mmCIF file of C-alpha atoms in Angstrom:
data_model
loop_
_atom_site.group_PDB
_atom_site.id
_atom_site.type_symbol
_atom_site.label_atom_id
_atom_site.label_comp_id
_atom_site.label_asym_id
_atom_site.label_seq_id
_atom_site.Cartn_x
_atom_site.Cartn_y
_atom_site.Cartn_z
ATOM 1 C CA ASN A 1 -0.203 0.300 0.208
ATOM 2 C CA ASN A 2 2.734 3.127 -0.189
ATOM 3 C CA THR A 3 3.719 2.634 -3.590
ATOM 4 C CA ASN A 4 1.459 3.134 -6.497
ATOM 5 C CA VAL A 5 4.043 2.039 -9.440
ATOM 6 C CA PRO A 6 3.459 -1.375 -10.366
ATOM 7 C CA ASP A 7 6.490 -1.599 -11.748
ATOM 8 C CA PHE A 8 9.866 0.078 -12.241
ATOM 9 C CA ILE A 9 11.362 1.317 -15.505
ATOM 10 C CA LEU A 10 15.547 0.575 -16.288
ATOM 11 C CA THR A 11 17.248 3.771 -17.777
ATOM 12 C CA GLY A 12 20.209 1.037 -18.522
ATOM 13 C CA LEU A 13 23.672 2.784 -19.808
ATOM 14 C CA SER A 14 23.119 4.782 -23.083
ATOM 15 C CA ASP A 15 20.173 5.536 -25.145
ATOM 16 C CA SER A 16 21.874 4.600 -28.188
ATOM 17 C CA GLU A 17 20.768 1.446 -30.110
ATOM 18 C CA GLU A 18 24.380 1.231 -31.599
ATOM 19 C CA VAL A 19 26.162 1.429 -28.114
ATOM 20 C CA GLN A 20 23.534 -1.477 -25.988
ATOM 21 C CA MET A 21 24.302 -4.070 -28.886
ATOM 22 C CA ALA A 22 27.767 -3.196 -27.777
ATOM 23 C CA LEU A 23 27.394 -3.061 -25.071
ATOM 24 C CA PHE A 24 25.270 -6.308 -24.532
ATOM 25 C CA ILE A 25 27.886 -8.485 -26.779
ATOM 26 C CA LEU A 26 31.127 -7.503 -23.831
ATOM 27 C CA PHE A 27 28.480 -8.263 -20.793
ATOM 28 C CA LEU A 28 27.840 -11.563 -22.038
ATOM 29 C CA LEU A 29 31.149 -12.538 -23.146
ATOM 30 C CA ILE A 30 31.864 -10.937 -19.802
ATOM 31 C CA TYR A 31 29.446 -13.268 -18.383
ATOM 32 C CA LEU A 32 30.338 -16.813 -20.487
ATOM 33 C CA ILE A 33 34.239 -15.727 -18.762
ATOM 34 C CA THR A 34 32.282 -15.283 -15.246
ATOM 35 C CA MET A 35 30.164 -18.749 -15.194
ATOM 36 C CA LEU A 36 33.620 -21.056 -17.248
ATOM 37 C CA GLY A 37 35.785 -19.373 -14.741
ATOM 38 C CA ASN A 38 33.918 -19.589 -11.293
ATOM 39 C CA VAL A 39 32.125 -23.379 -11.331
ATOM 40 C CA GLY A 40 35.847 -24.600 -13.644
ATOM 41 C CA MET A 41 37.546 -23.180 -9.730
ATOM 42 C CA ILE A 42 34.583 -24.895 -7.676
ATOM 43 C CA LEU A 43 35.025 -28.581 -9.325
ATOM 44 C CA ILE A 44 38.155 -28.166 -9.770
ATOM 45 C CA ILE A 45 38.331 -28.077 -6.933
ATOM 46 C CA ARG A 46 36.129 -30.535 -4.946
ATOM 47 C CA LEU A 47 37.842 -32.452 -7.949
ATOM 48 C CA ASP A 48 41.312 -32.844 -6.698
ATOM 49 C CA LEU A 49 42.440 -33.996 -2.977
ATOM 50 C CA GLN A 50 45.942 -31.778 -3.210
ATOM 51 C CA LEU A 51 43.314 -28.677 -3.165
ATOM 52 C CA HIS A 52 41.116 -29.715 -0.011
ATOM 53 C CA THR A 53 43.436 -26.989 2.338
ATOM 54 C CA PRO A 54 40.453 -23.950 3.856
ATOM 55 C CA MET A 55 42.326 -21.451 1.201
ATOM 56 C CA TYR A 56 40.440 -23.298 -1.194
ATOM 57 C CA PHE A 57 37.125 -24.720 0.691
ATOM 58 C CA PHE A 58 36.951 -20.525 1.262
ATOM 59 C CA LEU A 59 37.574 -20.127 -2.388
ATOM 60 C CA THR A 60 35.140 -22.349 -4.124
ATOM 61 C CA HIS A 61 32.749 -19.887 -1.459
ATOM 62 C CA LEU A 62 34.374 -16.878 -3.372
ATOM 63 C CA SER A 63 33.407 -18.304 -6.627
ATOM 64 C CA PHE A 64 29.813 -19.531 -5.235
ATOM 65 C CA ILE A 65 29.344 -15.828 -4.083
ATOM 66 C CA ASP A 66 30.799 -14.179 -6.976
ATOM 67 C CA LEU A 67 28.811 -16.320 -9.828
ATOM 68 C CA SER A 68 25.145 -15.878 -7.919
ATOM 69 C CA TYR A 69 26.382 -12.056 -7.596
ATOM 70 C CA SER A 70 27.099 -11.424 -11.120
ATOM 71 C CA THR A 71 24.161 -13.502 -12.731
ATOM 72 C CA VAL A 72 21.880 -11.644 -9.470
ATOM 73 C CA ILE A 73 22.859 -9.134 -12.838
ATOM 74 C CA THR A 74 23.897 -9.393 -15.499
ATOM 75 C CA PRO A 75 21.377 -11.243 -17.731
ATOM 76 C CA LYS A 76 18.423 -8.850 -16.772
ATOM 77 C CA THR A 77 21.391 -6.328 -18.092
ATOM 78 C CA LEU A 78 21.152 -8.209 -21.091
ATOM 79 C CA ALA A 79 17.392 -8.571 -21.415
ATOM 80 C CA ASN A 80 17.064 -5.266 -21.193
ATOM 81 C CA LEU A 81 19.666 -4.226 -23.239
ATOM 82 C CA LEU A 82 17.687 -5.421 -26.415
ATOM 83 C CA THR A 83 13.694 -5.468 -25.081
ATOM 84 C CA SER A 84 11.819 -3.709 -22.864
ATOM 85 C CA ASN A 85 13.636 -2.687 -19.460
ATOM 86 C CA TYR A 86 10.285 -3.067 -16.752
ATOM 87 C CA ILE A 87 11.570 -4.851 -14.540
ATOM 88 C CA SER A 88 8.599 -5.820 -11.676
ATOM 89 C CA PHE A 89 8.413 -3.767 -8.566
ATOM 90 C CA MET A 90 8.375 -6.498 -6.560
ATOM 91 C CA GLY A 91 11.463 -9.040 -9.440
ATOM 92 C CA CYS A 92 12.630 -4.854 -8.353
ATOM 93 C CA PHE A 93 12.629 -5.708 -4.916
ATOM 94 C CA ALA A 94 14.096 -9.288 -4.786
ATOM 95 C CA GLN A 95 17.471 -8.242 -6.607
ATOM 96 C CA MET A 96 18.550 -5.418 -4.346
ATOM 97 C CA PHE A 97 17.788 -8.100 -1.704
ATOM 98 C CA PHE A 98 20.363 -10.357 -3.282
ATOM 99 C CA PHE A 99 22.652 -8.490 -4.381
ATOM 100 C CA VAL A 100 23.443 -6.439 -1.240
ATOM 101 C CA PHE A 101 22.465 -10.125 0.396
ATOM 102 C CA LEU A 102 25.195 -11.978 -1.805
ATOM 103 C CA GLY A 103 27.599 -8.340 -1.725
ATOM 104 C CA ALA A 104 27.870 -8.273 1.824
ATOM 105 C CA ALA A 105 29.063 -12.109 1.825
ATOM 106 C CA GLU A 106 31.498 -10.952 -0.426
ATOM 107 C CA CYS A 107 33.463 -8.679 2.320
ATOM 108 C CA PHE A 108 32.642 -10.931 5.102
ATOM 109 C CA LEU A 109 34.343 -13.639 3.153
ATOM 110 C CA LEU A 110 37.435 -12.044 2.061
ATOM 111 C CA SER A 111 38.003 -10.798 5.407
ATOM 112 C CA SER A 112 38.236 -15.201 6.526
ATOM 113 C CA MET A 113 39.621 -15.238 3.618
ATOM 114 C CA ALA A 114 42.292 -12.337 5.511
ATOM 115 C CA TYR A 115 42.132 -14.063 8.637
ATOM 116 C CA ASP A 116 43.660 -17.883 6.873
ATOM 117 C CA ARG A 117 46.681 -15.523 4.967
ATOM 118 C CA TYR A 118 47.320 -14.233 8.293
ATOM 119 C CA VAL A 119 47.545 -17.528 10.236
ATOM 120 C CA ALA A 120 49.454 -19.273 6.549
ATOM 121 C CA ILE A 121 52.639 -17.127 6.590
ATOM 122 C CA CYS A 122 52.104 -15.746 10.256
ATOM 123 C CA SER A 123 51.392 -19.545 11.918
ATOM 124 C CA PRO A 124 52.524 -21.782 9.321
ATOM 125 C CA LEU A 125 53.545 -24.507 12.488
ATOM 126 C CA ARG A 126 49.610 -23.763 14.385
ATOM 127 C CA TYR A 127 48.391 -23.513 10.657
ATOM 128 C CA PRO A 128 46.827 -27.029 10.608
ATOM 129 C CA VAL A 129 45.681 -26.704 14.658
ATOM 130 C CA ILE A 130 44.373 -23.932 14.031
ATOM 131 C CA MET A 131 42.084 -23.490 11.045
ATOM 132 C CA SER A 132 40.106 -27.121 11.592
ATOM 133 C CA LYS A 133 37.749 -27.862 9.943
ATOM 134 C CA ARG A 134 35.293 -26.741 12.476
ATOM 135 C CA LEU A 135 36.528 -22.807 12.175
ATOM 136 C CA CYS A 136 36.612 -23.285 8.374
ATOM 137 C CA CYS A 137 32.845 -23.476 8.759
ATOM 138 C CA ALA A 138 32.913 -21.441 11.644
ATOM 139 C CA LEU A 139 34.458 -19.032 8.941
ATOM 140 C CA VAL A 140 32.196 -19.418 6.206
ATOM 141 C CA THR A 141 28.721 -19.362 7.890
ATOM 142 C CA GLY A 142 28.815 -15.746 10.211
ATOM 143 C CA PRO A 143 29.677 -14.247 6.624
ATOM 144 C CA TYR A 144 26.087 -15.370 4.725
ATOM 145 C CA VAL A 145 24.108 -15.624 8.146
ATOM 146 C CA ILE A 146 25.413 -12.117 9.171
ATOM 147 C CA SER A 147 24.543 -11.388 5.515
ATOM 148 C CA PHE A 148 21.147 -12.719 5.057
ATOM 149 C CA ILE A 149 19.914 -10.294 7.733
ATOM 150 C CA ASN A 150 22.341 -7.760 6.876
ATOM 151 C CA SER A 151 20.532 -7.642 4.173
ATOM 152 C CA PHE A 152 16.933 -8.870 5.030
ATOM 153 C CA VAL A 153 16.935 -5.140 7.458
ATOM 154 C CA ASN A 154 17.785 -3.205 4.572
ATOM 155 C CA VAL A 155 15.139 -3.919 2.347
ATOM 156 C CA VAL A 156 12.057 -3.944 5.103
ATOM 157 C CA TRP A 157 13.184 -0.135 5.436
ATOM 158 C CA MET A 158 13.966 -0.096 1.982
ATOM 159 C CA SER A 159 9.493 -0.963 1.852
ATOM 160 C CA ARG A 160 8.239 1.644 4.277
ATOM 161 C CA LEU A 161 8.742 4.276 0.523
ATOM 162 C CA HIS A 162 6.312 5.872 -0.828
ATOM 163 C CA PHE A 163 6.662 6.198 -4.499
ATOM 164 C CA CYS A 164 3.559 8.972 -6.551
ATOM 165 C CA ASP A 165 4.382 9.296 -10.039
ATOM 166 C CA SER A 166 7.715 8.563 -11.671
ATOM 167 C CA ASN A 167 8.654 5.319 -12.158
ATOM 168 C CA VAL A 168 12.282 6.044 -13.763
ATOM 169 C CA VAL A 169 15.270 4.093 -11.689
ATOM 170 C CA ARG A 170 17.686 6.313 -12.954
ATOM 171 C CA HIS A 171 20.382 2.969 -13.250
ATOM 172 C CA PHE A 172 21.564 -0.673 -14.764
ATOM 173 C CA PHE A 173 19.943 -2.349 -12.349
ATOM 174 C CA CYS A 174 17.477 -2.134 -8.478
ATOM 175 C CA ASP A 175 20.417 -0.795 -5.694
ATOM 176 C CA THR A 176 19.176 1.862 -2.428
ATOM 177 C CA SER A 177 20.740 5.465 -3.915
ATOM 178 C CA PRO A 178 18.735 5.679 -7.402
ATOM 179 C CA ILE A 179 15.723 3.722 -5.638
ATOM 180 C CA LEU A 180 16.029 6.087 -3.133
ATOM 181 C CA ALA A 181 16.839 8.884 -4.698
ATOM 182 C CA LEU A 182 12.814 8.406 -6.588
ATOM 183 C CA SER A 183 11.000 8.202 -3.552
ATOM 184 C CA CYS A 184 8.269 11.120 -2.428
ATOM 185 C CA MET A 185 8.573 10.947 1.221
ATOM 186 C CA ASP A 186 11.706 11.767 3.623
ATOM 187 C CA THR A 187 14.176 9.320 2.754
ATOM 188 C CA TYR A 188 16.418 10.171 6.221
ATOM 189 C CA ASP A 189 15.746 8.381 8.558
ATOM 190 C CA ILE A 190 15.902 5.331 5.769
ATOM 191 C CA GLU A 191 19.119 6.576 4.107
ATOM 192 C CA ILE A 192 21.331 6.818 7.426
ATOM 193 C CA MET A 193 20.447 3.811 8.327
ATOM 194 C CA ILE A 194 21.326 2.456 5.667
ATOM 195 C CA HIS A 195 24.555 3.921 5.422
ATOM 196 C CA ILE A 196 24.466 2.565 9.025
ATOM 197 C CA LEU A 197 24.117 -1.305 7.909
ATOM 198 C CA ALA A 198 26.782 -0.537 4.725
ATOM 199 C CA GLY A 199 28.649 1.182 6.444
ATOM 200 C CA SER A 200 29.615 -1.438 9.412
ATOM 201 C CA THR A 201 29.800 -4.238 6.324
ATOM 202 C CA LEU A 202 33.068 -2.695 5.321
ATOM 203 C CA MET A 203 34.394 -1.189 8.458
ATOM 204 C CA VAL A 204 34.272 -3.657 9.348
ATOM 205 C CA SER A 205 35.897 -6.236 7.072
ATOM 206 C CA LEU A 206 38.569 -4.117 6.065
ATOM 207 C CA ILE A 207 39.641 -3.156 10.461
ATOM 208 C CA THR A 208 39.591 -7.399 9.888
ATOM 209 C CA ILE A 209 41.722 -7.247 6.340
ATOM 210 C CA SER A 210 44.181 -4.470 6.816
ATOM 211 C CA ALA A 211 45.222 -5.905 10.581
ATOM 212 C CA SER A 212 45.777 -9.377 8.852
ATOM 213 C CA TYR A 213 47.861 -7.802 6.637
ATOM 214 C CA VAL A 214 49.721 -5.505 8.830
ATOM 215 C CA SER A 215 50.844 -8.558 10.092
ATOM 216 C CA ILE A 216 51.537 -9.720 7.226
ATOM 217 C CA LEU A 217 53.858 -7.927 5.748
ATOM 218 C CA SER A 218 55.650 -7.580 9.095
ATOM 219 C CA THR A 219 56.594 -11.025 8.849
ATOM 220 C CA ILE A 220 57.100 -11.067 5.979
ATOM 221 C CA LEU A 221 60.339 -8.337 6.155
ATOM 222 C CA LYS A 222 61.532 -10.998 8.641
ATOM 223 C CA ILE A 223 62.082 -13.860 5.805
ATOM 224 C CA ASN A 224 65.632 -14.151 4.958
ATOM 225 C CA SER A 225 65.059 -15.260 1.581
ATOM 226 C CA THR A 226 64.348 -13.575 -0.923
ATOM 227 C CA SER A 227 62.105 -16.257 -3.714
ATOM 228 C CA GLY A 228 60.085 -16.290 0.775
ATOM 229 C CA LYS A 229 59.526 -13.084 0.478
ATOM 230 C CA GLN A 230 58.590 -13.025 -4.079
ATOM 231 C CA LYS A 231 56.404 -15.635 -2.404
ATOM 232 C CA ALA A 232 54.864 -14.552 -0.389
ATOM 233 C CA LEU A 233 54.311 -11.367 -1.294
ATOM 234 C CA SER A 234 53.015 -12.376 -4.272
ATOM 235 C CA THR A 235 49.800 -14.422 -2.585
ATOM 236 C CA CYS A 236 49.675 -11.082 -0.641
ATOM 237 C CA ALA A 237 49.653 -8.813 -4.294
ATOM 238 C CA SER A 238 47.084 -10.559 -5.824
ATOM 239 C CA HIS A 239 44.261 -10.450 -2.846
ATOM 240 C CA LEU A 240 45.481 -6.898 -2.047
ATOM 241 C CA LEU A 241 44.224 -5.800 -5.922
ATOM 242 C CA GLY A 242 41.282 -7.848 -5.835
ATOM 243 C CA VAL A 243 40.152 -6.392 -2.781
ATOM 244 C CA THR A 244 41.025 -2.876 -3.782
ATOM 245 C CA ILE A 245 38.663 -3.347 -6.561
ATOM 246 C CA PHE A 246 36.203 -4.442 -4.703
ATOM 247 C CA TYR A 247 35.996 -2.287 -1.848
ATOM 248 C CA GLY A 248 37.496 1.415 -3.394
ATOM 249 C CA THR A 249 34.209 0.895 -5.290
ATOM 250 C CA MET A 250 31.612 0.282 -3.056
ATOM 251 C CA ILE A 251 33.098 2.315 -1.177
ATOM 252 C CA PHE A 252 33.175 5.016 -4.058
ATOM 253 C CA THR A 253 29.436 4.629 -4.352
ATOM 254 C CA TYR A 254 27.983 3.788 -1.080
ATOM 255 C CA LEU A 255 29.597 6.227 1.686
ATOM 256 C CA LYS A 256 28.336 9.811 0.634
ATOM 257 C CA PRO A 257 25.404 11.418 0.721
ATOM 258 C CA ARG A 258 22.094 10.635 -1.448
ATOM 259 C CA LYS A 259 22.909 14.528 -3.405
ATOM 260 C CA SER A 260 25.441 13.953 -4.475
ATOM 261 C CA TYR A 261 24.781 10.506 -6.817
ATOM 262 C CA SER A 262 26.175 10.848 -10.588
ATOM 263 C CA LEU A 263 24.504 8.461 -13.181
ATOM 264 C CA GLY A 264 27.219 7.966 -15.006
ATOM 265 C CA ARG A 265 29.496 7.601 -12.609
ATOM 266 C CA ASP A 266 27.149 5.964 -10.269
ATOM 267 C CA GLN A 267 26.967 3.719 -13.139
ATOM 268 C CA VAL A 268 30.608 2.206 -14.401
ATOM 269 C CA ALA A 269 31.842 1.906 -10.037
ATOM 270 C CA SER A 270 28.652 -0.185 -9.832
ATOM 271 C CA VAL A 271 30.176 -2.388 -13.618
ATOM 272 C CA PHE A 272 33.237 -2.897 -12.028
ATOM 273 C CA TYR A 273 31.819 -4.821 -8.609
ATOM 274 C CA THR A 274 28.462 -6.599 -11.190
ATOM 275 C CA ILE A 275 30.240 -7.366 -14.124
ATOM 276 C CA VAL A 276 33.683 -7.537 -13.763
ATOM 277 C CA ILE A 277 34.647 -8.003 -10.525
ATOM 278 C CA PRO A 278 33.482 -11.735 -10.497
ATOM 279 C CA MET A 279 34.923 -11.819 -13.754
ATOM 280 C CA LEU A 280 38.592 -11.441 -12.626
ATOM 281 C CA ASN A 281 38.596 -12.756 -8.857
ATOM 282 C CA PRO A 282 38.762 -16.550 -10.459
ATOM 283 C CA LEU A 283 41.636 -15.094 -12.797
ATOM 284 C CA ILE A 284 43.289 -13.804 -10.013
ATOM 285 C CA TYR A 285 43.421 -16.854 -8.150
ATOM 286 C CA SER A 286 44.402 -19.346 -10.379
ATOM 287 C CA LEU A 287 46.309 -18.106 -13.061
ATOM 288 C CA ARG A 288 49.310 -17.319 -10.925
ATOM 289 C CA ASN A 289 48.289 -20.268 -8.440
ATOM 290 C CA LYS A 290 50.289 -23.241 -9.113
ATOM 291 C CA GLU A 291 48.680 -25.447 -7.733
ATOM 292 C CA VAL A 292 45.554 -24.581 -9.183
ATOM 293 C CA LYS A 293 46.861 -24.998 -13.033
ATOM 294 C CA ASN A 294 48.599 -28.891 -11.778
ATOM 295 C CA ALA A 295 44.852 -29.449 -10.018
ATOM 296 C CA LEU A 296 43.957 -29.074 -13.572
ATOM 297 C CA ILE A 297 46.127 -30.387 -15.266
ATOM 298 C CA ARG A 298 45.292 -33.759 -13.475
ATOM 299 C CA VAL A 299 42.127 -32.939 -13.580
ATOM 300 C CA MET A 300 42.109 -33.424 -16.615
ATOM 301 C CA GLN A 301 44.313 -36.076 -17.720
ATOM 302 C CA ARG A 302 41.245 -38.102 -15.664
ATOM 303 C CA ILE A 303 38.673 -37.524 -16.788
ATOM 304 C CA TRP A 304 40.720 -38.546 -20.697
ATOM 305 C CA TYR A 305 41.429 -41.740 -19.050
ATOM 306 C CA VAL A 306 37.930 -41.889 -18.268
ATOM 307 C CA LEU A 307 37.115 -41.566 -21.655
ATOM 308 C CA GLY A 308 39.868 -43.769 -22.851
ATOM 309 C CA LEU A 309 41.785 -40.567 -24.560
#
């Protein structure tokens, strides 16, 4: 009863048909690579016993989140680039729920992965004892539970909005900022609550990651072997690259007042963390990882043997 708007219209990324077709091809290619990369990562880790370690257990869930995260946004975006930009009211809020849920889950899971790397580098001899199966399950279950509650509260508050006349969402998916901008009521309280939820998620996960990597860097500097330092730094650099891109765009997009919302800038940032980053993560964690490459070779050899090739 809070709205006279039965559905929303997503403005998309461009009004030009040529640009829309180019974006459709680009996003479709990225989505296919995302699907292949993340599904491939999950299967390789599941099929190769040597990868049944805490680090790859977390990577399995990161790939699952990235796959789901991209699927929540990209297929609808692809459809909108070719057909109408309509999305139902319930469909819009469902998309928003899963988007917030999976985005927050990735934030906390990256924190769990940073802690795992901290234990592996700073306490290598105690690593098998500390990173027990029970702790690993807790470090994965926790992000899902906390993120679900976060997203549920977010959508409940957003459902209190009133939409009077306009149903044009100035974005290519149902995000909180453009939906807030569309409302015809005072959104100050809701905006404060959403900023508290988003800010606490980002800050808690960022503090955990920062503390872990400060300790990791301190330990790396004490390593006498040059090759050991290079190996550790290479692993940290890949992870930090993904973290920097993901958190940088999230902070740029959400931790600012509604009045500074800019369609162009926010859409570019949104493309990175909703479409591009889910594709990059499996590449970051596999192309420079010899264990994953060797596991892929072993899995392929096993398949060829079964098929008699």
